[in-house]
Structures are given as structure tokens and as C-alpha cells.
Short mmCIF file of C-alpha atoms and ligand atoms in Angstrom, two decimals:
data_model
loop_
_atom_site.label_atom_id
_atom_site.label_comp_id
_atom_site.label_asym_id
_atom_site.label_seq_id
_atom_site.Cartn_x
_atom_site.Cartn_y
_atom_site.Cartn_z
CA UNK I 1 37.01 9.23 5.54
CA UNK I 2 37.63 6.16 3.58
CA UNK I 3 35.76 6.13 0.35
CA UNK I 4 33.51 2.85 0.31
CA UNK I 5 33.91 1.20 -2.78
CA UNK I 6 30.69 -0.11 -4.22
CA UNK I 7 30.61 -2.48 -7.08
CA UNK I 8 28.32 -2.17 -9.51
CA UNK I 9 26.17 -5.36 -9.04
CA UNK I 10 24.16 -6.34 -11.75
CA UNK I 11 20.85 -7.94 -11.65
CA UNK I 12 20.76 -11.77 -11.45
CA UNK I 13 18.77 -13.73 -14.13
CA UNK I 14 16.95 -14.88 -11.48
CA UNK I 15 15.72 -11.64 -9.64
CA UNK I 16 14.75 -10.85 -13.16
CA UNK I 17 12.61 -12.54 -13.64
CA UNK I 18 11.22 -13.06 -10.65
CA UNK I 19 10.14 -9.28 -10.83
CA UNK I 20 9.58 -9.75 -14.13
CA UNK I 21 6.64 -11.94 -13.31
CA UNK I 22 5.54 -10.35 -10.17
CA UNK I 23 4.73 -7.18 -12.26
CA UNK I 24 2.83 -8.96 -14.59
CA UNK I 25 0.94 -10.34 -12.09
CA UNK I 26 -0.04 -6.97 -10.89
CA UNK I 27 -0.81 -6.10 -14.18
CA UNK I 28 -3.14 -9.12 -14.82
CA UNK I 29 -4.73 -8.19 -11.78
CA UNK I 30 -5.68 -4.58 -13.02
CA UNK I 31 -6.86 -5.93 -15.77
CA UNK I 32 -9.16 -8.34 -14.70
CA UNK I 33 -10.32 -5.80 -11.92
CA UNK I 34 -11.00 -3.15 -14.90
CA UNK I 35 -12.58 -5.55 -17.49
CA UNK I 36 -14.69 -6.91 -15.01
CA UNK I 37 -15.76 -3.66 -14.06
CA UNK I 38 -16.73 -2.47 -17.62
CA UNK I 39 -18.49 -5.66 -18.45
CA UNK I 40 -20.68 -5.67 -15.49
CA UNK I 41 -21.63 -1.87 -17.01
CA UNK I 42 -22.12 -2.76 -20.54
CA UNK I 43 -23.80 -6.04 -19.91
CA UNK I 44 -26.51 -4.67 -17.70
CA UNK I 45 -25.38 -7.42 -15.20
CA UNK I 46 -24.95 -4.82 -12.58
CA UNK I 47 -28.58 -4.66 -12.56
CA UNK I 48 -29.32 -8.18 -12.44
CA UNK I 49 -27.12 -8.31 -9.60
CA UNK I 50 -28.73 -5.52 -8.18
CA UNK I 51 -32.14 -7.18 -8.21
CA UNK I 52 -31.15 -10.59 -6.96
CA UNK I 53 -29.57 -8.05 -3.87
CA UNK I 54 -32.77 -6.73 -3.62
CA UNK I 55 -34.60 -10.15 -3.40
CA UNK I 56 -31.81 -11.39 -1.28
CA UNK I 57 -31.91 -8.14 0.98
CA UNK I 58 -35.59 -8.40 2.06
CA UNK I 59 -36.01 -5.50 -0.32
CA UNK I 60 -34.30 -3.28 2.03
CA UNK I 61 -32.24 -0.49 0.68
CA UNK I 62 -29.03 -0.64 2.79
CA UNK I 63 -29.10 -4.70 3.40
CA UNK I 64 -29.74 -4.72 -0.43
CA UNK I 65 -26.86 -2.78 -0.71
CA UNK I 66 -24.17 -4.52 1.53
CA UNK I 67 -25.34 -8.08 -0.35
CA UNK I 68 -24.74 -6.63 -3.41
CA UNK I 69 -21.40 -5.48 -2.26
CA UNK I 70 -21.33 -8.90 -1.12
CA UNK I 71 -21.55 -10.35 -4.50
CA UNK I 72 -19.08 -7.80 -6.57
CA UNK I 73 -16.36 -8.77 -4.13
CA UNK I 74 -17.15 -12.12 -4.09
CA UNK I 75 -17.32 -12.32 -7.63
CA UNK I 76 -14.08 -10.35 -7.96
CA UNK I 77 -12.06 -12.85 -4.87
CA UNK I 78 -13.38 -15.87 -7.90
CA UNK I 79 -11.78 -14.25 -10.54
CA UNK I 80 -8.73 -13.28 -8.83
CA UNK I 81 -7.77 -16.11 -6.65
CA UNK I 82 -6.26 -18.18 -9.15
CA UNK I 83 -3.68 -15.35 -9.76
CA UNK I 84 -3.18 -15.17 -6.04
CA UNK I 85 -2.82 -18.40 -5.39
CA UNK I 86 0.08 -18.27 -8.47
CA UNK I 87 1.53 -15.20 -6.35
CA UNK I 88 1.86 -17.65 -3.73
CA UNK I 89 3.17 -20.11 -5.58
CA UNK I 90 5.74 -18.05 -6.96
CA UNK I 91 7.04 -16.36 -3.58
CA UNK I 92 8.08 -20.23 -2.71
CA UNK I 93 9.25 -21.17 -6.24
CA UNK I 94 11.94 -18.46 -5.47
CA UNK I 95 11.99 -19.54 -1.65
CA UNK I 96 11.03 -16.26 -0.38
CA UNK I 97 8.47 -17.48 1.36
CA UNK I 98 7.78 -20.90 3.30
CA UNK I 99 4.21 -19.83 4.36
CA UNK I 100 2.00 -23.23 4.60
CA UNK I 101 -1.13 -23.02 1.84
CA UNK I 102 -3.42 -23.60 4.85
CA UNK I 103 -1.57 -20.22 6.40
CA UNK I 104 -1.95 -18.39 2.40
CA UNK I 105 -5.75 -19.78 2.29
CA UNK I 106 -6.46 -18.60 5.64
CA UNK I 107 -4.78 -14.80 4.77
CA UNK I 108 -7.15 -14.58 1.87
CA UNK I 109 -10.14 -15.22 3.89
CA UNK I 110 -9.32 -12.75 6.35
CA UNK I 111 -8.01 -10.38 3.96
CA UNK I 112 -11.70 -10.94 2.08
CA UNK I 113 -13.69 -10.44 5.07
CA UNK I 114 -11.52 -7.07 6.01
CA UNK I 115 -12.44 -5.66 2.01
CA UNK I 116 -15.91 -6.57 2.92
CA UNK I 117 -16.12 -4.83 6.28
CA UNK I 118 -14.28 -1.83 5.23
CA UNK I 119 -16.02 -1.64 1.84
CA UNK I 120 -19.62 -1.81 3.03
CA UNK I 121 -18.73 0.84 5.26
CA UNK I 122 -17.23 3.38 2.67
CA UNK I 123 -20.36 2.01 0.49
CA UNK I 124 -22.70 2.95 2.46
CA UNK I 125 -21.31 5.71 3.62
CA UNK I 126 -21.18 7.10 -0.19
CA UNK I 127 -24.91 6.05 -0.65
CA UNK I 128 -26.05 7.83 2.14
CA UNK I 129 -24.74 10.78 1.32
CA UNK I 130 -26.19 10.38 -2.22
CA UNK I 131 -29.57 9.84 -1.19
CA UNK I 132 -29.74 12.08 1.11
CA UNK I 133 -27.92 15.28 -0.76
CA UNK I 134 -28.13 14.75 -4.43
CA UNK I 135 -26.56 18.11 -5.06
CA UNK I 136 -23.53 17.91 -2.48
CA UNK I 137 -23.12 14.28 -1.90
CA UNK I 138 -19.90 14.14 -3.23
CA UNK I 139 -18.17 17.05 -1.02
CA UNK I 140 -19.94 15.62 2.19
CA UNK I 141 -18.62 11.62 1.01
CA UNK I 142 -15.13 13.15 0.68
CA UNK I 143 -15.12 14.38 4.13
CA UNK I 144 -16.50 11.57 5.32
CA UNK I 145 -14.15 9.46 3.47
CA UNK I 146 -11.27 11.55 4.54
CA UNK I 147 -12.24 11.36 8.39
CA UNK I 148 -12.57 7.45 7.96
CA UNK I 149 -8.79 7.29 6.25
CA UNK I 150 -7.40 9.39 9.25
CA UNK I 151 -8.99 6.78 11.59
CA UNK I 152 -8.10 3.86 9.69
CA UNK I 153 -4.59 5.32 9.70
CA UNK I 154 -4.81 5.79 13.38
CA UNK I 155 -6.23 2.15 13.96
CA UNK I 156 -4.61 0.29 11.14
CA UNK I 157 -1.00 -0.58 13.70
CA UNK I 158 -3.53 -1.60 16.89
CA UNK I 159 -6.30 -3.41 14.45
CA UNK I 160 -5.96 -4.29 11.13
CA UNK I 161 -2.12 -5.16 11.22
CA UNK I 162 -2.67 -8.01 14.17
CA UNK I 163 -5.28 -9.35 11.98
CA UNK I 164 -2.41 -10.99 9.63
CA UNK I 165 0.67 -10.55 11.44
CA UNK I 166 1.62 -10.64 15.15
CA UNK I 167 4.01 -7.57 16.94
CA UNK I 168 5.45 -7.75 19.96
CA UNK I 169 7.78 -4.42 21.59
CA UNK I 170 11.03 -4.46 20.40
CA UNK I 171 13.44 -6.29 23.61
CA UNK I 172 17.06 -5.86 22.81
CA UNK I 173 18.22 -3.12 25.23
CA UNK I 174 21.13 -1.88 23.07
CA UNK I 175 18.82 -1.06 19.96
CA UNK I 176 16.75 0.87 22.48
CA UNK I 177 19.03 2.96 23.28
CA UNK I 178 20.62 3.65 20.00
CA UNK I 179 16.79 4.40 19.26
CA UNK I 180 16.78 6.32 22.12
CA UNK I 181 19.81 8.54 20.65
CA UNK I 182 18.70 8.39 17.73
CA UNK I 183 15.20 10.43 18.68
CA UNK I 184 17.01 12.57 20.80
CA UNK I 185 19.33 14.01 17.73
CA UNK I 186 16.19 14.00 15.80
CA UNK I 187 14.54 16.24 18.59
CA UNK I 188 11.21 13.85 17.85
CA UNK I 189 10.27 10.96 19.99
CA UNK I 190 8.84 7.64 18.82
CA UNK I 191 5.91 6.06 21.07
CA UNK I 192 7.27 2.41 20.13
CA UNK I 193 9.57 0.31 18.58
CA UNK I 194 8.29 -3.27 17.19
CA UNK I 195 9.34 -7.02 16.49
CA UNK I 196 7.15 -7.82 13.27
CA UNK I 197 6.87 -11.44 13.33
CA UNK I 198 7.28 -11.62 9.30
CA UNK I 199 8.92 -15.01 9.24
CA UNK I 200 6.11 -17.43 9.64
CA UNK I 201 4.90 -15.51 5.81
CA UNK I 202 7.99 -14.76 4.52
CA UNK I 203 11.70 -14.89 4.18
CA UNK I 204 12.02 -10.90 2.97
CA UNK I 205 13.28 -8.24 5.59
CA UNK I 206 10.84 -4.98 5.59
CA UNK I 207 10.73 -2.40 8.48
CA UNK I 208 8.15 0.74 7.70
CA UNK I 209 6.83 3.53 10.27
CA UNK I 210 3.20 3.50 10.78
CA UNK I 211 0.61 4.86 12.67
CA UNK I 212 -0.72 8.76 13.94
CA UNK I 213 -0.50 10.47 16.92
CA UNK I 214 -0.78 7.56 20.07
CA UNK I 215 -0.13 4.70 17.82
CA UNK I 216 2.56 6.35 15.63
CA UNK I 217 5.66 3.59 15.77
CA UNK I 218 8.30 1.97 14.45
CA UNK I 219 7.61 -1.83 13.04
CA UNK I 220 10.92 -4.02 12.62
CA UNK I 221 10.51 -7.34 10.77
CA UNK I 222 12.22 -10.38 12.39
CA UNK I 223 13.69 -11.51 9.76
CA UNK I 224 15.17 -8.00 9.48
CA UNK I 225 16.66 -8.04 13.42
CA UNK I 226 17.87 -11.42 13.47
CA UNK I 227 19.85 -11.30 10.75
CA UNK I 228 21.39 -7.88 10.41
CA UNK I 229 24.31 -6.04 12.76
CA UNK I 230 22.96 -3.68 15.23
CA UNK I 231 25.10 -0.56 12.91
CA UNK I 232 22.45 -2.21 10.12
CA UNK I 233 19.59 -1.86 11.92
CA UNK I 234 20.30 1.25 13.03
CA UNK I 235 20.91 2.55 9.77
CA UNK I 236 17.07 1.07 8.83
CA UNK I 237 15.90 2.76 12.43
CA UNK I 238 17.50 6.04 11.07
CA UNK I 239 15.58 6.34 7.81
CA UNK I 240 12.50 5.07 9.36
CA UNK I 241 12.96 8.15 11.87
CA UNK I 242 13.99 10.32 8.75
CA UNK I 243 10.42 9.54 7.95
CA UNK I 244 9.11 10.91 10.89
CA UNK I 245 11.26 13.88 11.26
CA UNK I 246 10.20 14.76 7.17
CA UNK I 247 6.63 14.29 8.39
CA UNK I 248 5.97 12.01 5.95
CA UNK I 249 2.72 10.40 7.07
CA UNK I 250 0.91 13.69 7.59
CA UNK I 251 1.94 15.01 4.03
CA UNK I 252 0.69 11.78 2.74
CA UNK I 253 -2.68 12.46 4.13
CA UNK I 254 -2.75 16.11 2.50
CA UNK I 255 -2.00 14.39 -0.65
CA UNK I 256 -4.15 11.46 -0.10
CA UNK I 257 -7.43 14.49 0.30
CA UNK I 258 -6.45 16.40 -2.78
CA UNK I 259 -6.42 13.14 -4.81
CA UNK I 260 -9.85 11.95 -3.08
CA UNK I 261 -11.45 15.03 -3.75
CA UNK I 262 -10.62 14.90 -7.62
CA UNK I 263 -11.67 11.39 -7.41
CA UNK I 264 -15.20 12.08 -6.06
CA UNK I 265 -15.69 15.06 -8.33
CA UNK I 266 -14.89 12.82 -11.23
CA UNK I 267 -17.17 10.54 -10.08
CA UNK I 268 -19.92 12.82 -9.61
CA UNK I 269 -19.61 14.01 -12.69
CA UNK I 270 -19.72 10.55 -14.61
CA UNK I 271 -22.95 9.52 -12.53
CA UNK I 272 -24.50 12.74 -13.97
CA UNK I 273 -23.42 12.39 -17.48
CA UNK I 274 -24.58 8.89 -17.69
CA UNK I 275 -27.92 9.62 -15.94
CA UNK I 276 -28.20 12.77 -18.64
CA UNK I 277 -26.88 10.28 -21.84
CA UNK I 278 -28.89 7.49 -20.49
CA UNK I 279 -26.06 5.49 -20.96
CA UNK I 280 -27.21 2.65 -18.79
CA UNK I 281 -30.90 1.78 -17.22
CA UNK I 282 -29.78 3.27 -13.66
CA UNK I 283 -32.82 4.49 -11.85
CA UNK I 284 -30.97 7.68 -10.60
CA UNK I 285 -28.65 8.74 -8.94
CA UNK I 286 -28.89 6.41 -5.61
CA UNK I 287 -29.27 3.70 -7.70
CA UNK I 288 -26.88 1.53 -6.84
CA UNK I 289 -26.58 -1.02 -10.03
CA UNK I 290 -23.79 2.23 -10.73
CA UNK I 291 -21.50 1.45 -8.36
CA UNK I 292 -19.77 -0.36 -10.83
CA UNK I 293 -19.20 3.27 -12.58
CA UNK I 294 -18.27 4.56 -9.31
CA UNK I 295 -15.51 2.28 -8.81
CA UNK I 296 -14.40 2.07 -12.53
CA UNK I 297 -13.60 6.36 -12.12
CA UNK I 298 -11.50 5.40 -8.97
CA UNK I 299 -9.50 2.84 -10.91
CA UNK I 300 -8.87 4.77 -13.71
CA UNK I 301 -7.72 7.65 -11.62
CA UNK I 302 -5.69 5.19 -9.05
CA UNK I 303 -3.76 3.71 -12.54
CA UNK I 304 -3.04 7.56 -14.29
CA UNK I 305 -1.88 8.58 -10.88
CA UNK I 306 0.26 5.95 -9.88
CA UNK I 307 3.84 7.14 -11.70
CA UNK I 308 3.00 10.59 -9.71
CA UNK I 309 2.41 9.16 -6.43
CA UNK I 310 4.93 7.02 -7.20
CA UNK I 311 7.64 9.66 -7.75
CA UNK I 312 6.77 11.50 -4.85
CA UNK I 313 7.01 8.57 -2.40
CA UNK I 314 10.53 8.14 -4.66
CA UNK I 315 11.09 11.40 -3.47
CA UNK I 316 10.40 10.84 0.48
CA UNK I 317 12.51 7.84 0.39
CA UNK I 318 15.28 9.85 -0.81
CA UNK I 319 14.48 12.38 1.90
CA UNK I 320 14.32 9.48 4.17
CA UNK I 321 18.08 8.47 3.39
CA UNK I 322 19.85 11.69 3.53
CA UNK I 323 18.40 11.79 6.79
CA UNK I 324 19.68 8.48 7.94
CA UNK I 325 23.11 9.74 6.23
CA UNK I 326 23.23 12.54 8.26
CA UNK I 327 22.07 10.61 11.83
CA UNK I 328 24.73 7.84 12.07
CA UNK I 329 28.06 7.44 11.90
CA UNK I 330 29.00 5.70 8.78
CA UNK I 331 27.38 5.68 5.70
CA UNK I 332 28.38 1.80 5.66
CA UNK I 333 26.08 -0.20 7.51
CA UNK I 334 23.83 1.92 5.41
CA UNK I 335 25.42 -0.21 2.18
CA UNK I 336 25.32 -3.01 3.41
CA UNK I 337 22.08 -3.19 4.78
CA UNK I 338 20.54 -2.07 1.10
CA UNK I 339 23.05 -5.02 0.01
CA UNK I 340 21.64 -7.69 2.51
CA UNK I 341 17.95 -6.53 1.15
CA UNK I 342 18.66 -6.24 -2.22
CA UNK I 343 19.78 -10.32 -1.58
CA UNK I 344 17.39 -11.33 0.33
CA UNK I 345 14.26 -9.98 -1.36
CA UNK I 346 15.42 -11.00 -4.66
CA UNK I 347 15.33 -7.07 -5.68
CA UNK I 348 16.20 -6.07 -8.87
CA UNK I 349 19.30 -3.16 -8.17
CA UNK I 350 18.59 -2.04 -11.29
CA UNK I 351 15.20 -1.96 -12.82
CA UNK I 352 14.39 -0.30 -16.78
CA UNK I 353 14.01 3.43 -16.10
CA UNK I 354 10.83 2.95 -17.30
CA UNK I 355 9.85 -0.06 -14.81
CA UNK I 356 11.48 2.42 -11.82
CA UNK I 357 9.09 5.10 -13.04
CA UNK I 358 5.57 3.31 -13.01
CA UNK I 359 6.12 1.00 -10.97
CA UNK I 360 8.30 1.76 -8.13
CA UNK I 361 7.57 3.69 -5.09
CA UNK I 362 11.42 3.54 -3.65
CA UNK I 363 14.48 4.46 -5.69
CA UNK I 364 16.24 1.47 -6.62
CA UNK I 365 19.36 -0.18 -4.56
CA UNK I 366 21.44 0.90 -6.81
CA UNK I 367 20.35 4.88 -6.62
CA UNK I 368 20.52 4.77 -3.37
CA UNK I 369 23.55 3.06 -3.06
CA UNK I 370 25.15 5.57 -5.33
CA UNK I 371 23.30 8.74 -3.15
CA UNK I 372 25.51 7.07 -0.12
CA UNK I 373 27.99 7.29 -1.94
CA UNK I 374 27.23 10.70 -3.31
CA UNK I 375 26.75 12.35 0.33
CA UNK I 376 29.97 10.44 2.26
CA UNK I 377 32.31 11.82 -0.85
CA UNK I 378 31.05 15.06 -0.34
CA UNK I 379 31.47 14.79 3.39
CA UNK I 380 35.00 13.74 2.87
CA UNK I 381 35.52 16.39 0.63
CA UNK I 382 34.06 19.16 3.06
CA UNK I 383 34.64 18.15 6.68
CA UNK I 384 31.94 19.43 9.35
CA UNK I 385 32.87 21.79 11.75
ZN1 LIG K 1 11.21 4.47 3.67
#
């Protein structure tokens, strides 16, 4: 097999520091989200915003509740939007994206109104189960949490996706049936194959697999299928399937339940130990002025776990490849898809080890690149039987 010489691109100026500024971004955001979240504690405005819920809320407990919701999200979208709206700015400055600001503004409203639903359900949900068993609330939330997640996951393709984007099954007859091949090797089948109509947002190519059980599937973004070979999207199809062949989404959950149950443990445990320090005026446990503290133990956890969820999604990805290495023929419409991506997404081949560590949840180009190159030596070196 010829040996597929790769040079060793280096990062533009520009891709630097266009990531450079989309991480800081990301980092402003956590720490506005944080800092908001501690002063709302240590000010006692959690409990003036809990009263004007109340007064708003017809003094009901659970309306009280979703208006006060209500107002920490909406207070939150006002502090944040201004970085958002930079984010959006910046995704054209670099002509990523040629999304209208009517199209951004009306995202934002839709993507608020989604946090809000969602939210007042897990909310209320956690509340519930608070008032109603002190003791063992936060077992019973977990596995109420959990069985939301599942559905969510289930849903999230047939619902929530539509809401921003719009899919239609994937036409072309000859990726079909490389798909169809493609399965068939992998002794798994995929219910469907999607066009992700990404282009009216954005110029970057993405393709992901998403779903459980009926609405498990395979999403393709336009921008991805009209500009790549078929051998390129077929390499993308095959570590999409590698996905699904590695289980990925299940183990995900598993992980995703561990994490949650740590999570509501911890956060147990800080509503008891301020209640017991009388940290803050809360009126109990189902007061819920704390939700503040609630959500400050999930973001702490979230940020402390991020370089380990990180390196194990790192780690399916690179599952994920070796399995699309294996599944087609040549390793290089494998390179040169990463190579069109890299381009097109203004991705930085190779980020800081440090910035790949913390921050990243796929290996970069260039690992991967080199992995290819890794496995088709090897296979040139020790010819299958
Ligand atoms: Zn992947």
C-alpha cells in the first residue's frame, strides 16, 4: 500500500486566534454563570427574588417556583447575551457563518424558551421530591432525572433538534448503499440517514450520530455532503457507525448516571450543611431561595469534571476512527476529509497539550491524522489474510 504522505500543517495565525477567542468566550461565560451564582447566595438576593416569585406566583408554591426560575434565567440570558451576540459576531468576522442577526436573535429566543421549559421541569421535579421526602429526595431526583435524560435522548433527534435546524432523509442513492454496506460489515443497522440543513447557520461541516432505540440515526450536515467526495463521506459515515458499533451512546448514559448521582449527593449534602451552619436565611430544605446553591454544586462539579469527560469522549473518538480505518478501503479519504474540516472550520490541527486536555472532547486533526497514518503503515507492514 502506498504510504500517504502527510505534511505537517501548522496552525494559521488566523485559526489561532480565532480559537483563541472562542475559548475565552467560553470561559467568560463560566464565569459570569458562577459569579452570578455566588452573588445571588451571598447577597441574600436569592431571597428577594424568591419573594417577589411568591407575590408574582399568587403565593403558590410551584407557580412561585417556575417564576422564580423565570427570573434566574432571565436574569442570566441579560447578562450573557452581550457575549453571545459577540459569539455571533465573531463566527462572521471569520466568515464561518452568514446567519442573518434576525435568524441569531430568533435562535436565542427559542433556545431561551427550550432552557425554560426543560428547566422548570427538572426544577420542579427536584422540589417535589424534596418536599415530599426530605430524607431520600436526592436518590428519588436522580432517578427521576436519569429517566428524563433517557427520554430527552430519545426525543432530542424528533423534537428539540427541528426546533433550530431542519432534517430531511438523506436522497443520494449511492451513499445509501455504501451505508447500506457499510451496516452490513458492521453487523448493526442504522434506522436513518439525514441531510442537516446547517448552511442557512453556518459555513462549518459537522455530521454526529444521535438518538436511542427508534430514533437512533445518522445526521449529515449539508455543507458536509455537498462539498465532500462520496469516499469522504463515507469515511465520516464509517466513524459515525464506529460510534454505534462501540456503543457509544449507551456508555455515555452509564457515565452520564454515575456522574448525576455524585452530583445530587453533593448537593444534598451542601443543602444540609448550610441549613446546619445557617449559612444563609433559607427556610429549609424546600426552600427554594437555595436553588442558587443547588445549581452552584452542579457547576462546580460540571467544570472539575470536564478534562475527564473530556478524555474519555477523546477516547471514543479514537475508537470511532480505528473503526472507520478498519471499514473502508483507504485510509485516504479519511485524510482528506479531516483536511477539508480542519479548513473549513478554522480548526486549530494543533492545539497546546494543555488546551487539547481541558478543553477538547476530540483528538486534534493532527492526532488523528497521524493514528491514520499509524494504522495504514502497520497494515502495509502486516498484510491481512
Ligand atoms: Zn465522533
Amino acid at each position: 500500500m502506498a504510504e500517504s504522505s502527510i505534511p505537517a500543517q501548522a496552525d494559521s495565525p488566523e485559526a489561532q486566534r480565532y480559537n483563541r477567542i472562542r475559548r475565552w468566550l467560553g470561559i467568560a461565560d463560566f464565569v459570569i454563570g458562577f459569579v452570578f451564582l455566588v452573588v445571588l447566595l451571598a447577597t441574600r438576593w436569592s431571597d428577594a427574588l424568591r419573594d417577589l416569585a411568591y407575590r408574582l406566583g399568587f403565593q403558590n408554591y410551584s407557580f412561585a417556583l417556575f417564576v422564580y426560575v423565570f427570573l434566574l434565567l432571565g436574569i442570566n440570558k441579560v447578562l450573557s447575551v452581550s457575549l453571545e451576540y459577540y459569539g455571533f459576531r465573531l463566527e462572521r468576522r471569520f466568515k464561518l457563518s452568514n446567519q442573518r442577526f434576525t435568524s441569531w436573535a430568533w435562535d436565542e429566543v427559542k433556545g431561551f424558551l427550550v432552557g425554560l421549559v426543560l428547566g422548570s421541569i427538572v426544577v420542579e421535579l427536584l422540589y417535589f421530591t424534596i418536599r415530599h421526602w426530605p430524607e431520600y429526595w436526592w436518590m428519588l431526583a436522580w432517578a427521576l432525572f436519569m429517566g428524563l435524560f433517557i427520554l430527552m435522548a430519545q426525543l432530542a433527534p424528533v423534537i428539540l433538534f427541528p426546533i433550530f435546524y431542519k432534517f430531511e432523509p438523506l436522497e443520494d442513492e449511492d451513499l445509501r448503499r455504501r451505508l447500506v454496506v457499510l451496516s452490513e460489515h458492521a453487523g448493526t443497522r442504522v434506522r436513518g440517514v439525514y441531510r442537516w440543513r446547517l448552511s442557512e447557520k453556518s459555513k462549518k461541516a459537522n455530521a454526529a450520530l444521535t438518538g436511542l432505540g427508534a430514533t437512533r440515526r445518522i445526521i449529515l450536515a449539508d455543507t458536509l455532503l455537498d462539498n465532500y467526495s462520496h469516499d469522504e463521506i463515507e469515511a465520516v459515515l464509517a466513524h459515525e457507525l464506529g460510534h454505534q458499533v462501540h456503543r457509544h451512546i449507551l456508555k455515555s448514559i452509564f457515565v452520564q448516571a454515575a456522574i448525576t448521582l455524585v452530583g445530587f449527593w453533593a448537593a444534598n449534602w451542601a443543602l444540609h450543611y448550610a441549613a446546619d451552619h445557617q449559612l444563609f436565611d433559607f427556610s429549609g430544605l424546600s426552600d427554594f431561595a437555595n436553588l442558587p446553591l443547588l445549581a452552584l454544586v452542579s457547576v462546580v462539579l460540571s467544570f472539575l469534571l470536564m478534562p475527564v469527560l473530556n478524555a474519555y469522549s477523546r477516547y471514543n473518538e479514537r475508537q470511532a476512527d480505528r473503526y472507520a480505518f478498519e471499514s473502508i478501503a483507504s485510509i485516504e479519504p479519511f485524510v482528506s476529509s479531516m483536511n477539508k474540516l480542519a479548513e473549513q472550520n478554522l480548526a486549530e490541527r494543533s492545539p497546546s497539550k494543555w488546551v487539547e486536555w481541558f478543553f477538547h472532547s476530540h483528538p486534534s486533526i493532527s492526532r488523528r491524522l497521524a493514528a491514520a497514518e499509524a494504522w495504514s503503515r502497520m497494515q502495509g507492514a502486516h498484510p491481512q489474510v
